mmCIF file of C-alpha atoms and ligand atoms in Angstrom:
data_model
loop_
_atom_site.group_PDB
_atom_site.id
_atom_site.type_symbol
_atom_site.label_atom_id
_atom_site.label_comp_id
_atom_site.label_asym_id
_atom_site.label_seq_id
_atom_site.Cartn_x
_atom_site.Cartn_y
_atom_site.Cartn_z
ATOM 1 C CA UNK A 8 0.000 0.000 0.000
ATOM 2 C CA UNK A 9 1.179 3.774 -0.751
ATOM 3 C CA UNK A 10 0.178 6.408 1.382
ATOM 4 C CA UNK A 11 -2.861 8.350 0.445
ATOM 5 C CA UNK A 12 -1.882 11.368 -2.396
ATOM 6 C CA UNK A 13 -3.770 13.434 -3.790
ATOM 7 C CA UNK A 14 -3.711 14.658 -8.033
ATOM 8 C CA UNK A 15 -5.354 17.184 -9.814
ATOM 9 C CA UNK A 16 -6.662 15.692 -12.931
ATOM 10 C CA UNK A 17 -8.111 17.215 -16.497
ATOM 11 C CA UNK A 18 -10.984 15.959 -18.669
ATOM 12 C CA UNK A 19 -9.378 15.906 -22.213
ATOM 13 C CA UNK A 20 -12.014 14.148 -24.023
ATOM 14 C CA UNK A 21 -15.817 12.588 -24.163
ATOM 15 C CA UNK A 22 -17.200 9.636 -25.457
ATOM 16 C CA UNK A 23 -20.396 8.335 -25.554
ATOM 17 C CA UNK A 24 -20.445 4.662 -25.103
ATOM 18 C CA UNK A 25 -23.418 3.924 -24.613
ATOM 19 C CA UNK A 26 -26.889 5.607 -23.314
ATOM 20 C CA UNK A 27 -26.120 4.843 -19.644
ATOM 21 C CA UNK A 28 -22.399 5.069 -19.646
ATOM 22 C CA UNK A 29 -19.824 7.656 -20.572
ATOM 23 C CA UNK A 30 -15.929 7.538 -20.686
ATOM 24 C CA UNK A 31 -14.097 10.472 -19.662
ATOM 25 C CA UNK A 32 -10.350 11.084 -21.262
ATOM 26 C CA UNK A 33 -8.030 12.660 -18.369
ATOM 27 C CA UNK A 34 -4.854 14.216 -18.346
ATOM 28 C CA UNK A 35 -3.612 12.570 -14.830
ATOM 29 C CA UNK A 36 -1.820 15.280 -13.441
ATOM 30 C CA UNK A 37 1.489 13.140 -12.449
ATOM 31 C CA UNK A 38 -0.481 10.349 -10.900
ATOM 32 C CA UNK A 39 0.343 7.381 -12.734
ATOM 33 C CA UNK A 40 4.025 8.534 -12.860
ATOM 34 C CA UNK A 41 3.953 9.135 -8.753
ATOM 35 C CA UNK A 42 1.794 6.044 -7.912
ATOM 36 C CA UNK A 43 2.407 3.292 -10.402
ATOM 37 C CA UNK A 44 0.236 0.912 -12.716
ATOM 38 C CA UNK A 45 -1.235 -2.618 -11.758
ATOM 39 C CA UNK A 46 -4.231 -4.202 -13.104
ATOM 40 C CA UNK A 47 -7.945 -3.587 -11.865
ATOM 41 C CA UNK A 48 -6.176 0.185 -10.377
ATOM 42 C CA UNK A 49 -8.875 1.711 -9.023
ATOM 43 C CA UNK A 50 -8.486 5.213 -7.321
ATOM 44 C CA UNK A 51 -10.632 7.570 -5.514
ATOM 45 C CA UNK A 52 -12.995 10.379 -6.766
ATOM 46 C CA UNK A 53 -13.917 13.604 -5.395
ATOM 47 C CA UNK A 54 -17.693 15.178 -6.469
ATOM 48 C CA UNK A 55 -19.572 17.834 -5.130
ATOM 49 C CA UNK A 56 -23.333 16.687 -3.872
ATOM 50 C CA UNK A 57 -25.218 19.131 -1.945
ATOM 51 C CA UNK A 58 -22.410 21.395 -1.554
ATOM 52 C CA UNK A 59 -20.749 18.512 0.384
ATOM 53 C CA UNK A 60 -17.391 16.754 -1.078
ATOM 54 C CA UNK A 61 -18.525 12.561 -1.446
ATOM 55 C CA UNK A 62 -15.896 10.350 -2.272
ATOM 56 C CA UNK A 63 -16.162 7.698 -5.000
ATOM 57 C CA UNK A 64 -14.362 4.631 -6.217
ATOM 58 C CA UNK A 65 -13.518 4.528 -9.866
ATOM 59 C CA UNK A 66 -11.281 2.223 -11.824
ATOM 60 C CA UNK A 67 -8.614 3.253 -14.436
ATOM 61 C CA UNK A 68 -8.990 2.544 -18.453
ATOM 62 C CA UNK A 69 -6.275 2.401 -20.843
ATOM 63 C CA UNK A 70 -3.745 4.001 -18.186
ATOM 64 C CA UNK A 71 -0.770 5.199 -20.260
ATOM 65 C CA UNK A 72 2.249 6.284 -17.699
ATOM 66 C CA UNK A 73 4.222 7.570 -20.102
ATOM 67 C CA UNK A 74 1.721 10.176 -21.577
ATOM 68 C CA UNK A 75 0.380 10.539 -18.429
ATOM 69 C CA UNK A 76 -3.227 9.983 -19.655
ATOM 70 C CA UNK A 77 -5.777 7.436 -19.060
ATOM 71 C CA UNK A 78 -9.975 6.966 -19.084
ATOM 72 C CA UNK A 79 -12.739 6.615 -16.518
ATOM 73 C CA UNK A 80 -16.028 5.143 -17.402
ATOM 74 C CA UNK A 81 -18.953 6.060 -15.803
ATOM 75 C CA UNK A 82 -22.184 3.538 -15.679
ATOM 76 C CA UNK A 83 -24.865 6.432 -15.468
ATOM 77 C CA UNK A 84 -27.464 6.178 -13.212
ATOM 78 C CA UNK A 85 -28.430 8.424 -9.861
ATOM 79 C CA UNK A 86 -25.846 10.306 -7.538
ATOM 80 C CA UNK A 87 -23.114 12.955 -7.621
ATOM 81 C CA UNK A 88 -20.735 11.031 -9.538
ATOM 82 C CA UNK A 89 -23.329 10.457 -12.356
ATOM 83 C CA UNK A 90 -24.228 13.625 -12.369
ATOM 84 C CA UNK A 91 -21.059 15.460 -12.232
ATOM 85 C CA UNK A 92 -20.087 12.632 -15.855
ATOM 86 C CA UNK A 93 -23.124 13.608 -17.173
ATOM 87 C CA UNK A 94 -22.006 17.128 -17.988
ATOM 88 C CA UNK A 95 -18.493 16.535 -17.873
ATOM 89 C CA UNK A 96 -16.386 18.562 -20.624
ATOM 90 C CA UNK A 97 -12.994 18.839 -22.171
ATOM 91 C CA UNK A 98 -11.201 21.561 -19.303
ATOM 92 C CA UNK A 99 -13.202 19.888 -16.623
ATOM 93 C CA UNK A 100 -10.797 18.986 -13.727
ATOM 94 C CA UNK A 101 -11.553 16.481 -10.863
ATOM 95 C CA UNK A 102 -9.456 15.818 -7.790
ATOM 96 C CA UNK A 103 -8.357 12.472 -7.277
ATOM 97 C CA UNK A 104 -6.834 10.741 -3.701
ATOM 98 C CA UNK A 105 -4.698 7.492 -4.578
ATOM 99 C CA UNK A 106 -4.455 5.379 -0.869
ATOM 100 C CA UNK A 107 -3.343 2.132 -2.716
ATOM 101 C CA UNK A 108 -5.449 -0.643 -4.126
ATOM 102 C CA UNK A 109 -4.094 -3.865 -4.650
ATOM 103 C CA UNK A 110 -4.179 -6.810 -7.195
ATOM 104 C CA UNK A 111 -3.467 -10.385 -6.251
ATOM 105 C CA UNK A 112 -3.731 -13.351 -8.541
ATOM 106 C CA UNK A 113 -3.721 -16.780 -6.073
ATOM 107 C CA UNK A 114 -1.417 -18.368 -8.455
ATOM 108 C CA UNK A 115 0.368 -16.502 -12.184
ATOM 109 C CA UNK A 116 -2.740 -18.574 -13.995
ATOM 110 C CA UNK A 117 -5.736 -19.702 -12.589
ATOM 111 C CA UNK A 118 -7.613 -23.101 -14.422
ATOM 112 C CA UNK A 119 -10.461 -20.631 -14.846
ATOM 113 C CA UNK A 120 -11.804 -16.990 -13.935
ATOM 114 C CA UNK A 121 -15.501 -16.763 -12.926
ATOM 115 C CA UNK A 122 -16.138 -13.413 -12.357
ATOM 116 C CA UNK A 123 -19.543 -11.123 -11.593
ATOM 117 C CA UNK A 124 -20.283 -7.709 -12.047
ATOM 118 C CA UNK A 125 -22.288 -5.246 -13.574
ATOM 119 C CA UNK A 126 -21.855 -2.228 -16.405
ATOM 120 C CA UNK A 127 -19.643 -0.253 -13.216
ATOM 121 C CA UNK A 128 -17.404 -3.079 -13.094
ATOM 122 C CA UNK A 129 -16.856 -3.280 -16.911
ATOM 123 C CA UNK A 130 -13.312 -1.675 -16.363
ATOM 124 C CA UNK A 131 -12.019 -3.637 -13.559
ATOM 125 C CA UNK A 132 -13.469 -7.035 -15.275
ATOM 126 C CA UNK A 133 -11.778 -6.283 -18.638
ATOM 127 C CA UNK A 134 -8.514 -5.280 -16.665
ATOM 128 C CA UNK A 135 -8.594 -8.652 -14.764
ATOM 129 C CA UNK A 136 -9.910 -10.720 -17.915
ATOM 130 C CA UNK A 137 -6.335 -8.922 -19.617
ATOM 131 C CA UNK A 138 -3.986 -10.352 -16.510
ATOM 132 C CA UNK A 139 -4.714 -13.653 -16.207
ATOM 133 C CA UNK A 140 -2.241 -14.738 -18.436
ATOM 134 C CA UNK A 141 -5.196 -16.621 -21.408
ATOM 135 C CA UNK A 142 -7.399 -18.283 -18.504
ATOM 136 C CA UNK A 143 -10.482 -18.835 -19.843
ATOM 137 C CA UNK A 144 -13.571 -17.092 -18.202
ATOM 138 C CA UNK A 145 -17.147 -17.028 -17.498
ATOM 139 C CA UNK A 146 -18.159 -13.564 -16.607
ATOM 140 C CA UNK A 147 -21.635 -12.992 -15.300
ATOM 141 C CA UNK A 148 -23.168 -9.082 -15.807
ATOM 142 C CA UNK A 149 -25.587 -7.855 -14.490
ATOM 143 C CA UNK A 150 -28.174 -5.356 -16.412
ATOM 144 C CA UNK A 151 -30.950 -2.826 -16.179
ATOM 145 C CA UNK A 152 -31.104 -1.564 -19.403
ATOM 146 C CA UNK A 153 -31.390 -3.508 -22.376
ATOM 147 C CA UNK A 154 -28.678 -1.460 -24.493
ATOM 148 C CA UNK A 155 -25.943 -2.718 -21.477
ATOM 149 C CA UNK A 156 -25.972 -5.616 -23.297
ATOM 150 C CA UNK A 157 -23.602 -3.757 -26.065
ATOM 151 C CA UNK A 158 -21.558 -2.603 -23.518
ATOM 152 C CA UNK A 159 -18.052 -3.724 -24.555
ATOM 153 C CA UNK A 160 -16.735 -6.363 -22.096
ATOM 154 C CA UNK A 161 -13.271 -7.591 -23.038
ATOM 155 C CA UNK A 162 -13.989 -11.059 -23.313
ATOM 156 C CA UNK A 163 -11.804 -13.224 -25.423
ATOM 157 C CA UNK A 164 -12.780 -15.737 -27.611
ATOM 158 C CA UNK A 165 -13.589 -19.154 -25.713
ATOM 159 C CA UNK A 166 -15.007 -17.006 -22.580
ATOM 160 C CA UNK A 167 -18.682 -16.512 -21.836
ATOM 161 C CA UNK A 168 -20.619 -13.857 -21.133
ATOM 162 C CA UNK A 169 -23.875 -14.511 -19.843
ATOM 163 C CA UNK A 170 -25.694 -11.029 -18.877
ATOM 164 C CA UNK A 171 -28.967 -11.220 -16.195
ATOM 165 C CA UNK A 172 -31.249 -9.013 -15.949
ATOM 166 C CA UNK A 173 -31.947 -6.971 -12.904
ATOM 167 C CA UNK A 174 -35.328 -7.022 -11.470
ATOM 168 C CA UNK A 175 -36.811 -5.097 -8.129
ATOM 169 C CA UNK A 176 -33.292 -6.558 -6.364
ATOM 170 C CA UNK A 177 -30.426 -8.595 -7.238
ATOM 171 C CA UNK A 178 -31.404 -12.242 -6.829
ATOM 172 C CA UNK A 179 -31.458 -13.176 -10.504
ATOM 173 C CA UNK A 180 -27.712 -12.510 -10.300
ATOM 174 C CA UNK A 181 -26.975 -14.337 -7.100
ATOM 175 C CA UNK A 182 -29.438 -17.308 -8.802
ATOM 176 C CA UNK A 183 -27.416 -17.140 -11.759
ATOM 177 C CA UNK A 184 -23.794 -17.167 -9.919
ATOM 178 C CA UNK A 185 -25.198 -20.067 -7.788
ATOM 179 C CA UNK A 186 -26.289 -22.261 -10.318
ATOM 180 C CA UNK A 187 -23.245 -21.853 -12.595
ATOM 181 C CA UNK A 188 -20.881 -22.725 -10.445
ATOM 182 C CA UNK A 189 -22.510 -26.007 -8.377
ATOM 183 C CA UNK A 190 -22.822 -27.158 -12.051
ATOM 184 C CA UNK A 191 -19.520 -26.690 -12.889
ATOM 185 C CA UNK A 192 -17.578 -27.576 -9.895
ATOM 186 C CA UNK A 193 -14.618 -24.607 -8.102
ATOM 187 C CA UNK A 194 -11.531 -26.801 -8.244
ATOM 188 C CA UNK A 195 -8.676 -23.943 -9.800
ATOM 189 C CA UNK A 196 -11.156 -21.342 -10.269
ATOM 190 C CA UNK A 197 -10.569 -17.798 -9.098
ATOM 191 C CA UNK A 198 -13.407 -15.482 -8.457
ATOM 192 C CA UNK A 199 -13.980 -11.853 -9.174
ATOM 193 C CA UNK A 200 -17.257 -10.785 -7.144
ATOM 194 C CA UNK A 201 -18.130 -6.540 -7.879
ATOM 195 C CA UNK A 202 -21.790 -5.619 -7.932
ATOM 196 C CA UNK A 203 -23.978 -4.777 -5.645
ATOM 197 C CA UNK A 204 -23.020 -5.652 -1.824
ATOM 198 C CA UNK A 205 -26.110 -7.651 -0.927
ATOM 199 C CA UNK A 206 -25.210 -9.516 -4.449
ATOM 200 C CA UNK A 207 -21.490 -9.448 -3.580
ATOM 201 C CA UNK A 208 -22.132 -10.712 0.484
ATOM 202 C CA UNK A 209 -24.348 -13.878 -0.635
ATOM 203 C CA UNK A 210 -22.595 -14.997 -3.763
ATOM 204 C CA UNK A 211 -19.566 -14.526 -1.383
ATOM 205 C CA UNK A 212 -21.218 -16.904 1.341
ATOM 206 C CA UNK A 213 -22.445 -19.146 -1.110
ATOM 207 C CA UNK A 214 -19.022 -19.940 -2.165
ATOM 208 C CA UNK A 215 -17.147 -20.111 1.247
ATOM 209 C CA UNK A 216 -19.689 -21.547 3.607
ATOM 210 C CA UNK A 217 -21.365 -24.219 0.661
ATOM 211 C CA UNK A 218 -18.834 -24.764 -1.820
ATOM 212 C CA UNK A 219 -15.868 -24.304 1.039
ATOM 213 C CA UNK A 220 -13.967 -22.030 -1.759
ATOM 214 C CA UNK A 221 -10.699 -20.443 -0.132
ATOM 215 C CA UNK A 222 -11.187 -16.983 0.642
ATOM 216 C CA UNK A 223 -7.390 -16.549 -1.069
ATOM 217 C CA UNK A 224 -9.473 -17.652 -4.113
ATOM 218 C CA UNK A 225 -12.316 -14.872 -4.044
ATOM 219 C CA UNK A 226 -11.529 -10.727 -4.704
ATOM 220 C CA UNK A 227 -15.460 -9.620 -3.351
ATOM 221 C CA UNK A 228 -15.864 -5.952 -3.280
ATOM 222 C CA UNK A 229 -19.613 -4.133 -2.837
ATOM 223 C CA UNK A 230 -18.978 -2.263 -5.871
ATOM 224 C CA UNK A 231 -22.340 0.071 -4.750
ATOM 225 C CA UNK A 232 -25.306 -0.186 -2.024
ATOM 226 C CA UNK A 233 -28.893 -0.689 -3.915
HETATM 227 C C1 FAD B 307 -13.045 -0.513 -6.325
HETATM 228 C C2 FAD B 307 -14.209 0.111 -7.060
HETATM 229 C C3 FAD B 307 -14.074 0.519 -8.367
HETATM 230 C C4 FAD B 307 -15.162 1.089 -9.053
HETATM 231 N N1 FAD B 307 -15.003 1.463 -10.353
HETATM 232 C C5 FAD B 307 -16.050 2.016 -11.035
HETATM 233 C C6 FAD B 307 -15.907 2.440 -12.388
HETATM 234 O O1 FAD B 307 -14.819 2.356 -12.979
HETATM 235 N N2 FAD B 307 -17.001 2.950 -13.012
HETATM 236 C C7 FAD B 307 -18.225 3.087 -12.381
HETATM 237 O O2 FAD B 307 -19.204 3.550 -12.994
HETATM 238 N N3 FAD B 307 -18.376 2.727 -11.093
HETATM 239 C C8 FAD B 307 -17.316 2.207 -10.404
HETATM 240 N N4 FAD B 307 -17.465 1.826 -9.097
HETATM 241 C C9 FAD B 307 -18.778 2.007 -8.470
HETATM 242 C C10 FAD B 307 -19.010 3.467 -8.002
HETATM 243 O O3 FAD B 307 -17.991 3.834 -7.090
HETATM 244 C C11 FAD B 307 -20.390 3.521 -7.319
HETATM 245 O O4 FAD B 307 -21.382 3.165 -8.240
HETATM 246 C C12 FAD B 307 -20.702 4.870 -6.700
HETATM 247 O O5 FAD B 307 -21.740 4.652 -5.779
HETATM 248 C C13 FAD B 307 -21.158 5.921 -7.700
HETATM 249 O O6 FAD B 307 -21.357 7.130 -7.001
HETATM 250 P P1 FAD B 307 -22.573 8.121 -7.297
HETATM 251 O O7 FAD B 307 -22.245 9.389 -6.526
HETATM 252 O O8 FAD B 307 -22.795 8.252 -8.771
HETATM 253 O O9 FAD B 307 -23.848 7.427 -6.704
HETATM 254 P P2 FAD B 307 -24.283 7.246 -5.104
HETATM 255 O O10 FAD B 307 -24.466 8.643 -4.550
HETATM 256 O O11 FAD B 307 -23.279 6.407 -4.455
HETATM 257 O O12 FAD B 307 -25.636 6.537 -5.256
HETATM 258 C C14 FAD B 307 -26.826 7.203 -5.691
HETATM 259 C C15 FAD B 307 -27.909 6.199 -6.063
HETATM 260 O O13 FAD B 307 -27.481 5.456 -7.204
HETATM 261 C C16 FAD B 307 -27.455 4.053 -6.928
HETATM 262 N N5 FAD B 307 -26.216 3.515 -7.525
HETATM 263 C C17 FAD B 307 -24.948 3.825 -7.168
HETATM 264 N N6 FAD B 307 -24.067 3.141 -7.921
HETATM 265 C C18 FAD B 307 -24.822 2.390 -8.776
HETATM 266 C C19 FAD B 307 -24.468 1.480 -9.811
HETATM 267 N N7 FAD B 307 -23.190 1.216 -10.114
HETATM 268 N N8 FAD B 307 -25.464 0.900 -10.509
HETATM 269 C C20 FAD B 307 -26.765 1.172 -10.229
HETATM 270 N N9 FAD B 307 -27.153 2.037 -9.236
HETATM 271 C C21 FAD B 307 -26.187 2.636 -8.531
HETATM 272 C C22 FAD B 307 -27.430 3.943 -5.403
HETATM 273 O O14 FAD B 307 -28.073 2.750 -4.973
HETATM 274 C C23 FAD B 307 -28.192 5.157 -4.964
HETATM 275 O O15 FAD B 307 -29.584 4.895 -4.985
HETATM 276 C C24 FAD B 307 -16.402 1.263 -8.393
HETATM 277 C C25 FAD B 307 -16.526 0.859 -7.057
HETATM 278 C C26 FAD B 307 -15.448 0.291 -6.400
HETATM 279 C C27 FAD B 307 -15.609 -0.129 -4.955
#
């Protein structure tokens, strides 16, 4: 872990990816060059809500240390972070508080990655699908609307990509998790859990206290509170 520091960083660009989600070129203001690279990097946010500073998680796309540049993409949906992305413009700056976040594989290449997560997770999912040195996936996504579904997850070819919808709470995705992996057995499996923490806290349980999956062999993160 490095200790907490805090960069200054520019919007340089805008792109539309989708109708709920937005990625965000930045200039990053010395960060990547002071703090260093790893996969699934995720760093911390600064927004204004109610004339209040709120702090938010967000992971890094395409991080280039030696332009100093990299993207953020926003899944759009209520809050000060969504909002703030919403209207977000070239000029735009954003402060940003780096207190470490770590990446740990349980071995250099897992026999398979099973990972969950919704359109917010895209980035860290395509990150980790890019690290595991060719392990073949199945990565479960959760959706709410039906143009998510073009979203672009990274998966390669042999993976699968099942996406669930998401009705008045998350239990189609905790189902879903459930059922594919009793069928398929957890021997050499890794697991990526980042949705929603209800989702992320059962599928989580399910694993260790059913299947009696190492908790070396699980990264579970609430990714957001429904
Ligand atoms: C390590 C880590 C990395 C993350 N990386 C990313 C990233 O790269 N891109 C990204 O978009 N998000 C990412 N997230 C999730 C993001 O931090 C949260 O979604 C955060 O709550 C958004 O803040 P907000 O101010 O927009 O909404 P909040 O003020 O936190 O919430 C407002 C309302 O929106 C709902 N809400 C919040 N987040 C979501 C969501 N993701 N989906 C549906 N409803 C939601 C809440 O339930 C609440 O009702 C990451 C989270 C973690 C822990």
């Amino acid at each position: 872990m490095v200790g907490a520091k805090d960069f200054t960083l520019k919007v340089t660009g805008r792109e539309e990816i989708g109708p709920h989600f937005v990625r965000l070129h930045v200039n990053d203001g010395g960060l990547l060059a002071a703090c260093g690279v790893h996969p699934t990097m995720w760093i911390r946010l600064w927004f204004d809500g109610g004339g209040k500073a709120h702090q938010r998680a967000f992971t890094l796309v395409d991080p280039d240390p030696e332009a100093g540049t990299f993207s953020l993409d926003f899944a759009l949906h209520e809050g000060s972070a969504s909002a703030w992305a919403r209207g977000a413009q070239p000029g735009d700056i954003l402060e940003a508080t780096v207190q470490g976040s770590r990446f740990d594989l349980p071995e250099s290449r897992p026999e398979r990655v099973f990972a969950v997560g919704d359109p917010a997770s895209i980035p860290a999912i395509n990150s980790l699908l890019e690290s595991v040195n060719g392990a073949p996936a199945v990565v479960l996504m959760e959706y709410v609307h039906e143009e998510d579904r073009e979203l672009p997850v990274a998966t390669r070819p042999g993976d699968q990509l099942h996406w669930v919808p998401r009705g008045s709470d998350g239990q189609a995705l905790v189902d879903a998790a459930s059922g594919a992996v009793s069928a398929d057995g957890v021997h050499g499996n890794y697991f990526w859990l980042s949705c929603e923490a209800a989702s992320v806290r059962s599928i989580s349980k399910y694993l260790r206290k059913d299947l009696g999956v190492d908790r070396k062999r699980i990264m579970s993160m609430a990714y957001w509170r429904s």
